[in-house]
Coordinates of C-alpha atoms and ligand atoms in Angstrom, one line a residue:
M1 CA 0.0 -0.1 0.1
I2 CA 1.6 3.4 -1.1
L3 CA 0.6 6.6 1.0
P4 CA 1.7 9.6 -0.5
K5 CA 2.6 12.6 1.5
T6 CA -0.4 14.6 -0.3
N7 CA -4.0 13.8 -0.8
R8 CA -3.4 12.1 -3.6
L9 CA -0.7 11.8 -6.1
T10 CA -0.5 13.9 -9.4
N11 CA -1.0 11.8 -13.1
E12 CA 2.9 12.0 -13.2
Q13 CA 3.6 10.7 -9.9
L14 CA 1.0 7.8 -10.5
A15 CA 2.9 7.1 -13.9
E16 CA 6.2 7.0 -12.2
V17 CA 4.8 4.4 -9.5
T18 CA 2.8 2.4 -12.0
Q19 CA 6.1 2.0 -14.2
I20 CA 8.1 0.8 -11.1
V21 CA 5.7 -1.8 -10.1
T22 CA 5.0 -3.0 -13.7
E23 CA 8.8 -3.8 -13.8
F24 CA 8.0 -6.3 -10.7
G25 CA 5.1 -7.6 -12.3
C26 CA 2.4 -5.8 -9.9
K27 CA -0.5 -3.2 -10.7
I28 CA -1.6 -0.4 -9.2
Q29 CA -4.9 0.2 -7.9
P30 CA -6.4 3.5 -6.5
I31 CA -8.5 3.4 -3.6
I32 CA -10.4 6.9 -3.3
G33 CA -11.4 7.7 -0.2
A34 CA -13.2 10.7 1.3
V35 CA -10.3 12.9 2.0
R36 CA -7.2 11.1 0.8
T37 CA -6.5 8.2 -1.8
I38 CA -4.0 5.4 -1.3
Y39 CA -2.7 3.3 -3.7
A40 CA -3.1 -0.7 -3.3
I41 CA 0.2 -2.8 -5.0
V42 CA -1.4 -5.7 -6.6
G43 CA 0.5 -8.6 -6.9
D44 CA 3.3 -9.8 -5.1
E45 CA 4.7 -6.9 -3.2
R46 CA 7.4 -8.7 -1.1
D47 CA 10.1 -7.5 -3.5
E48 CA 12.7 -5.4 -1.4
L49 CA 14.0 -3.7 -4.6
M50 CA 10.3 -2.7 -5.5
I51 CA 9.8 -1.4 -2.2
N52 CA 13.0 0.3 -1.8
R53 CA 12.6 2.3 -5.0
L54 CA 9.1 3.6 -4.1
E55 CA 10.0 4.5 -0.7
G56 CA 12.9 6.6 -2.3
L57 CA 10.2 8.5 -4.3
D58 CA 10.1 12.0 -2.3
Y59 CA 6.4 12.1 -2.6
V60 CA 5.8 9.1 -1.0
D61 CA 5.4 8.9 2.9
R62 CA 5.3 5.2 3.3
I63 CA 5.0 1.9 2.3
D64 CA 2.5 -0.3 4.1
R65 CA 3.1 -3.8 4.3
I66 CA 0.0 -5.0 6.6
Q67 CA 0.3 -8.6 7.0
S68 CA -3.3 -9.3 7.0
P69 CA -5.5 -11.1 4.6
F70 CA -7.5 -7.8 4.1
K71 CA -5.1 -5.1 3.4
L72 CA -7.7 -2.5 3.2
M73 CA -10.8 -3.6 5.3
D74 CA -8.5 -4.5 8.2
R75 CA -8.9 -2.4 11.1
R76 CA -5.2 -1.7 11.2
S77 CA -5.3 -0.7 7.7
D78 CA -4.9 3.1 6.6
L79 CA -8.7 3.0 5.5
A80 CA -9.8 2.6 9.1
S81 CA -10.6 6.3 9.7
H82 CA -12.7 6.2 6.3
R83 CA -16.4 7.0 7.0
I84 CA -19.4 5.6 4.8
A85 CA -22.2 8.1 4.5
V86 CA -25.4 7.5 2.8
G87 CA -28.9 8.6 3.2
G88 CA -28.0 11.6 5.4
V89 CA -26.4 9.3 7.9
T90 CA -22.6 8.8 8.5
L91 CA -22.6 5.3 9.3
G92 CA -21.4 4.8 13.2
E93 CA -22.6 8.2 14.3
E94 CA -26.3 7.1 14.4
L95 CA -28.0 4.0 14.0
F96 CA -28.8 3.5 9.9
V97 CA -32.1 1.9 8.7
I98 CA -32.9 0.2 5.4
A99 CA -36.4 -0.8 4.9
G100 CA -38.8 -1.7 2.2
P101 CA -40.4 -4.8 0.7
C102 CA -38.4 -8.0 -0.5
T103 CA -39.3 -7.8 -4.0
I104 CA -41.0 -5.2 -6.0
D105 CA -44.3 -6.3 -7.6
P106 CA -44.3 -4.9 -11.2
K107 CA -48.1 -5.4 -11.7
N108 CA -48.9 -3.5 -8.5
P109 CA -46.5 -0.8 -8.4
G110 CA -48.8 1.2 -5.8
Y111 CA -47.9 -0.8 -3.1
F112 CA -44.0 0.1 -3.4
Y113 CA -44.9 3.6 -3.8
E114 CA -47.2 3.5 -0.4
T115 CA -44.4 1.3 1.6
A116 CA -41.5 3.6 0.5
A117 CA -43.5 6.6 1.8
A118 CA -44.3 4.4 4.9
V119 CA -41.0 3.5 5.6
K120 CA -39.6 7.1 5.2
E121 CA -42.2 8.2 7.9
A122 CA -41.1 5.2 10.4
G123 CA -37.7 6.7 10.2
A124 CA -35.7 4.7 7.6
H125 CA -33.0 6.3 5.5
M126 CA -33.0 4.3 2.6
I127 CA -35.6 2.4 0.8
R128 CA -35.0 -1.5 -0.2
G129 CA -36.6 -3.2 -3.1
G130 CA -35.9 -6.4 -4.9
V131 CA -35.9 -5.8 -8.8
W132 CA -34.1 -9.2 -9.8
K133 CA -34.7 -11.9 -7.3
P134 CA -32.7 -15.2 -6.3
R135 CA -35.3 -17.6 -5.8
T136 CA -34.8 -21.2 -4.8
N137 CA -37.5 -22.3 -6.7
P138 CA -37.0 -21.7 -10.3
Y139 CA -40.9 -21.6 -11.3
T140 CA -41.4 -18.9 -8.6
F141 CA -41.3 -14.9 -9.6
Q142 CA -37.9 -14.2 -10.4
G143 CA -38.2 -10.4 -10.7
D144 CA -38.5 -8.0 -13.6
T145 CA -36.1 -5.4 -15.0
K146 CA -39.4 -3.3 -15.6
S147 CA -39.3 -2.8 -11.4
L148 CA -36.2 -1.0 -11.7
D149 CA -38.2 2.2 -13.0
I150 CA -41.0 1.6 -10.3
L151 CA -37.7 1.8 -7.8
M152 CA -36.3 4.9 -9.0
E153 CA -39.8 6.6 -8.8
G154 CA -40.0 5.5 -5.5
S155 CA -36.8 7.1 -4.8
R156 CA -37.8 10.5 -6.6
R157 CA -41.0 10.7 -4.3
T158 CA -39.5 10.0 -1.2
G159 CA -36.2 11.7 -1.8
L160 CA -34.4 8.6 -0.2
P161 CA -31.5 6.6 -1.7
V162 CA -32.6 3.1 -2.7
D163 CA -31.0 -0.5 -2.3
T164 CA -31.3 -3.3 -4.6
E165 CA -29.9 -6.9 -5.1
V166 CA -27.6 -7.4 -8.4
M167 CA -27.2 -11.0 -9.1
E168 CA -25.0 -10.7 -12.5
E169 CA -22.6 -8.3 -14.3
A170 CA -25.5 -6.6 -16.4
H171 CA -27.7 -5.7 -13.3
V172 CA -24.4 -3.9 -11.9
R173 CA -24.6 -1.4 -15.1
L174 CA -28.4 -1.2 -15.3
A175 CA -28.9 -0.3 -11.2
L176 CA -25.7 2.3 -11.4
D177 CA -26.9 3.9 -14.7
A178 CA -30.7 4.2 -13.2
G179 CA -29.5 5.8 -9.9
V180 CA -29.4 2.9 -7.4
T181 CA -27.5 4.0 -4.6
C182 CA -26.7 0.9 -2.9
L183 CA -25.9 -2.5 -4.7
Q184 CA -26.6 -5.4 -2.4
V185 CA -25.1 -8.4 -3.0
G186 CA -27.3 -11.5 -1.4
A187 CA -26.3 -14.2 0.3
R188 CA -26.3 -16.7 -2.8
N189 CA -23.7 -14.5 -4.4
A190 CA -21.6 -13.4 -1.6
L191 CA -18.5 -15.7 -2.8
N192 CA -19.2 -14.9 -6.5
Y193 CA -15.8 -13.5 -6.9
S194 CA -16.4 -12.4 -10.1
L195 CA -19.4 -10.4 -9.3
L196 CA -17.6 -8.9 -6.7
R197 CA -14.6 -7.8 -8.7
T198 CA -17.1 -6.4 -11.1
I199 CA -19.0 -4.7 -8.4
G200 CA -15.6 -3.1 -7.1
R201 CA -14.8 -2.0 -10.6
E202 CA -18.0 -0.7 -11.8
V203 CA -18.5 1.5 -8.4
A204 CA -15.1 2.6 -8.2
S205 CA -15.6 6.0 -9.8
R206 CA -18.9 6.8 -8.0
D207 CA -20.0 7.7 -4.9
N208 CA -21.8 4.1 -4.6
V209 CA -22.5 1.8 -1.5
V210 CA -22.6 -1.9 -1.3
L211 CA -24.3 -4.0 1.1
L212 CA -22.7 -7.4 1.1
K213 CA -24.6 -10.1 2.6
R214 CA -22.9 -12.9 4.6
S215 CA -23.1 -16.2 2.7
I216 CA -25.8 -18.8 4.2
H217 CA -22.9 -21.2 4.1
M218 CA -20.0 -19.0 5.2
G219 CA -17.8 -20.1 7.9
P220 CA -15.1 -18.3 9.3
I221 CA -15.4 -14.5 9.7
N222 CA -12.3 -14.1 7.8
E223 CA -14.1 -15.3 4.4
F224 CA -16.6 -12.8 5.1
I225 CA -14.3 -9.9 5.3
S226 CA -12.1 -11.3 2.4
A227 CA -15.4 -10.8 0.4
A228 CA -15.6 -7.2 1.1
E229 CA -12.1 -7.1 0.4
Y230 CA -12.4 -8.0 -3.3
I231 CA -14.9 -5.3 -3.7
A232 CA -12.3 -2.9 -1.8
A233 CA -9.2 -4.1 -3.6
F234 CA -11.0 -3.4 -7.4
G235 CA -11.8 0.3 -6.1
N236 CA -14.6 1.0 -3.9
P237 CA -14.1 0.7 -0.1
N238 CA -17.6 1.8 0.6
V239 CA -18.6 -1.7 1.9
I240 CA -21.2 -2.4 4.4
L241 CA -21.3 -6.1 6.0
C242 CA -24.4 -7.5 6.6
P243 CA -25.2 -10.6 8.7
R244 CA -28.5 -12.0 7.5
G245 CA -28.4 -16.0 9.3
T246 CA -26.8 -19.0 7.8
T247 CA -27.7 -22.6 7.9
P248 CA -28.6 -24.7 9.3
A249 CA -31.5 -23.1 11.1
P250 CA -32.8 -23.9 14.6
D251 CA -36.6 -25.6 13.8
G252 CA -39.0 -22.7 14.0
Y253 CA -36.5 -20.0 12.3
R254 CA -35.4 -19.4 8.8
N255 CA -31.9 -19.0 9.2
H256 CA -29.4 -19.5 12.0
P257 CA -29.5 -16.0 13.8
D258 CA -26.1 -14.7 13.2
E259 CA -26.3 -10.7 14.8
S260 CA -23.9 -12.2 17.6
I261 CA -20.9 -12.0 15.2
T262 CA -21.1 -8.2 15.1
P263 CA -18.3 -7.8 18.1
L264 CA -16.0 -10.4 16.2
L265 CA -16.4 -8.2 12.7
K266 CA -15.7 -5.0 14.8
E267 CA -12.5 -6.6 16.2
K268 CA -11.3 -7.3 12.7
T269 CA -12.5 -4.7 10.4
W270 CA -13.6 -1.0 10.3
A271 CA -16.2 -2.0 8.0
P272 CA -19.9 -0.9 9.2
V273 CA -22.1 -3.7 10.1
V274 CA -25.9 -3.4 9.0
V275 CA -27.7 -6.6 10.3
D276 CA -31.0 -8.1 8.5
P277 CA -33.2 -9.7 11.2
S278 CA -35.9 -10.4 8.6
H279 CA -34.0 -13.0 6.6
S280 CA -32.2 -14.3 9.5
V281 CA -35.5 -15.2 11.9
G282 CA -37.7 -15.3 8.7
K283 CA -41.1 -14.6 10.6
A284 CA -42.3 -11.2 11.3
A285 CA -43.2 -11.8 14.9
Y286 CA -39.4 -12.5 15.9
V287 CA -38.1 -9.9 13.8
P288 CA -38.4 -7.1 16.3
G289 CA -36.5 -9.1 18.8
A290 CA -33.7 -10.0 16.4
A291 CA -33.1 -6.3 15.5
L292 CA -32.8 -4.9 19.3
A293 CA -30.4 -8.0 19.9
A294 CA -28.3 -7.0 16.9
V295 CA -27.9 -3.5 18.4
A296 CA -27.5 -4.8 21.6
Y297 CA -24.5 -6.4 20.0
G298 CA -23.0 -3.1 18.4
A299 CA -24.5 -2.9 15.0
D300 CA -24.2 -0.1 13.1
G301 CA -27.6 -0.3 11.4
L302 CA -30.5 -2.6 10.3
C303 CA -32.2 -3.8 7.1
I304 CA -35.7 -4.7 7.8
E305 CA -38.4 -6.0 5.4
S306 CA -41.5 -4.0 5.5
H307 CA -44.6 -3.8 3.4
V308 CA -47.8 -1.6 3.6
S309 CA -49.7 -4.9 3.4
P310 CA -47.6 -7.9 4.0
N311 CA -50.1 -10.5 2.9
H312 CA -50.2 -8.7 -0.7
G313 CA -46.4 -8.5 -0.8
I314 CA -44.8 -11.1 -3.0
G315 CA -41.1 -12.7 -2.5
D316 CA -40.9 -13.2 1.4
D317 CA -43.1 -10.5 2.5
P318 CA -46.4 -12.7 3.7
K319 CA -43.9 -14.1 6.3
Q320 CA -41.5 -11.9 7.4
A321 CA -42.5 -8.0 6.5
L322 CA -43.2 -6.1 9.2
T323 CA -46.2 -3.5 8.8
P324 CA -44.8 0.1 8.8
E325 CA -46.3 0.6 12.5
T326 CA -44.3 -2.3 14.1
L327 CA -41.3 -1.1 11.9
A328 CA -41.8 2.4 13.3
L329 CA -41.9 1.2 16.6
T330 CA -38.9 -1.1 16.3
I331 CA -36.8 1.8 14.9
R332 CA -37.6 4.1 17.9
Q333 CA -36.6 1.4 20.5
A334 CA -33.5 0.1 18.5
K335 CA -32.6 3.9 18.1
Q336 CA -32.8 4.4 21.9
L337 CA -30.8 1.2 22.7
W338 CA -28.3 2.4 20.3
A339 CA -27.8 5.6 22.2
L340 CA -27.8 3.8 25.4
R341 CA -25.2 1.2 24.1
R342 CA -23.1 4.3 22.8
T343 CA -23.2 6.0 26.6
S344 CA -22.7 2.9 28.1
A345 CA -19.5 2.3 25.6
K346 CA -18.0 5.4 26.3
A347 CA -18.4 5.4 30.1
T348 CA -16.7 1.7 30.3
R349 CA -13.9 2.7 28.0
Ligands
PEP401 C1 -33.5 -9.9 0.2 O1 -32.6 -9.4 0.9 O2 -34.4 -10.1 0.0 C2 -32.7 -11.5 0.0 C3 -33.0 -12.6 -0.9 O3 -31.7 -11.6 0.9 P1 -30.5 -12.7 1.2 O4 -29.6 -12.8 0.0 O5 -30.0 -12.3 2.4 O6 -31.4 -14.0 1.1
MN402 MN1 -36.2 -11.2 0.9

């Protein structure tokens, strides 16, 4: 990792460092932070001669060689002071809430518009709505690109940014071109490295955010953080980690609730953690409790499925969506707990 003395390298300086690393079979990947740009050396950066030449440049402050599998997402990395701001919230400074239906129904867009207005009223900062859906059964509704217009209309009507899942490279470009702020990587694709690379590359030059769900089958915490590292290494450090339950599930739950990994993640990475209690427990009645548990564990935010009329929703909504009233109550309680936790964390430090 190259840290320049100034906020960023000039074009001439970048050309010079690129030429040096190319001689050693490496590449340079700029990582654009809010204030400062740092430069990842992609490839085998252990060559002492290359490091000496780079350290000898008068505009280079230092070369950091973090011995961590995730150089950018590690808590000790130079990106640790990077903050992600979205929907008027800087994550870590206020509880951040994403809410909306599982899936947009293209035949009944009114439900999405009503839900978007209602979740805004309930206190959400970003609206979620599935355009393309990863369905276990190939004969169920798979989503519809037409819903992208409905999603963006919901965003215009409420003035809130939107989040939607992208499952393939074409979706990434369609969503970004339409103006989607947050690209969601679903639990089934969290280990799809080709998609992670594309997302990193495509969002690099834009101010977008990625909500990376934890894979259903993801074991070690490092595997989750490494998936985030893929996106960052290809150019965009705005990655939010989203535990959403793993399998196998205890009887009665949809997945094994995993909000308790939040403190473990925070020990290793600076990335904000936004927990999805909806897909974890999978039943509306259990979602408020799971949401509060996530906040108690130190989550920076919540991603909750909600619908004005859950029984008219499609996808997961009939089972797990909260009504806007229950959502509003859950957000109120979660904010109180978040504030309480923050005060006690300061007191015990
Ligand atoms: C969703 O958010 O509706 C969804 C399908 O999530 P996951 O990828 O976590 O199953
Ligand atoms: Mn869903």
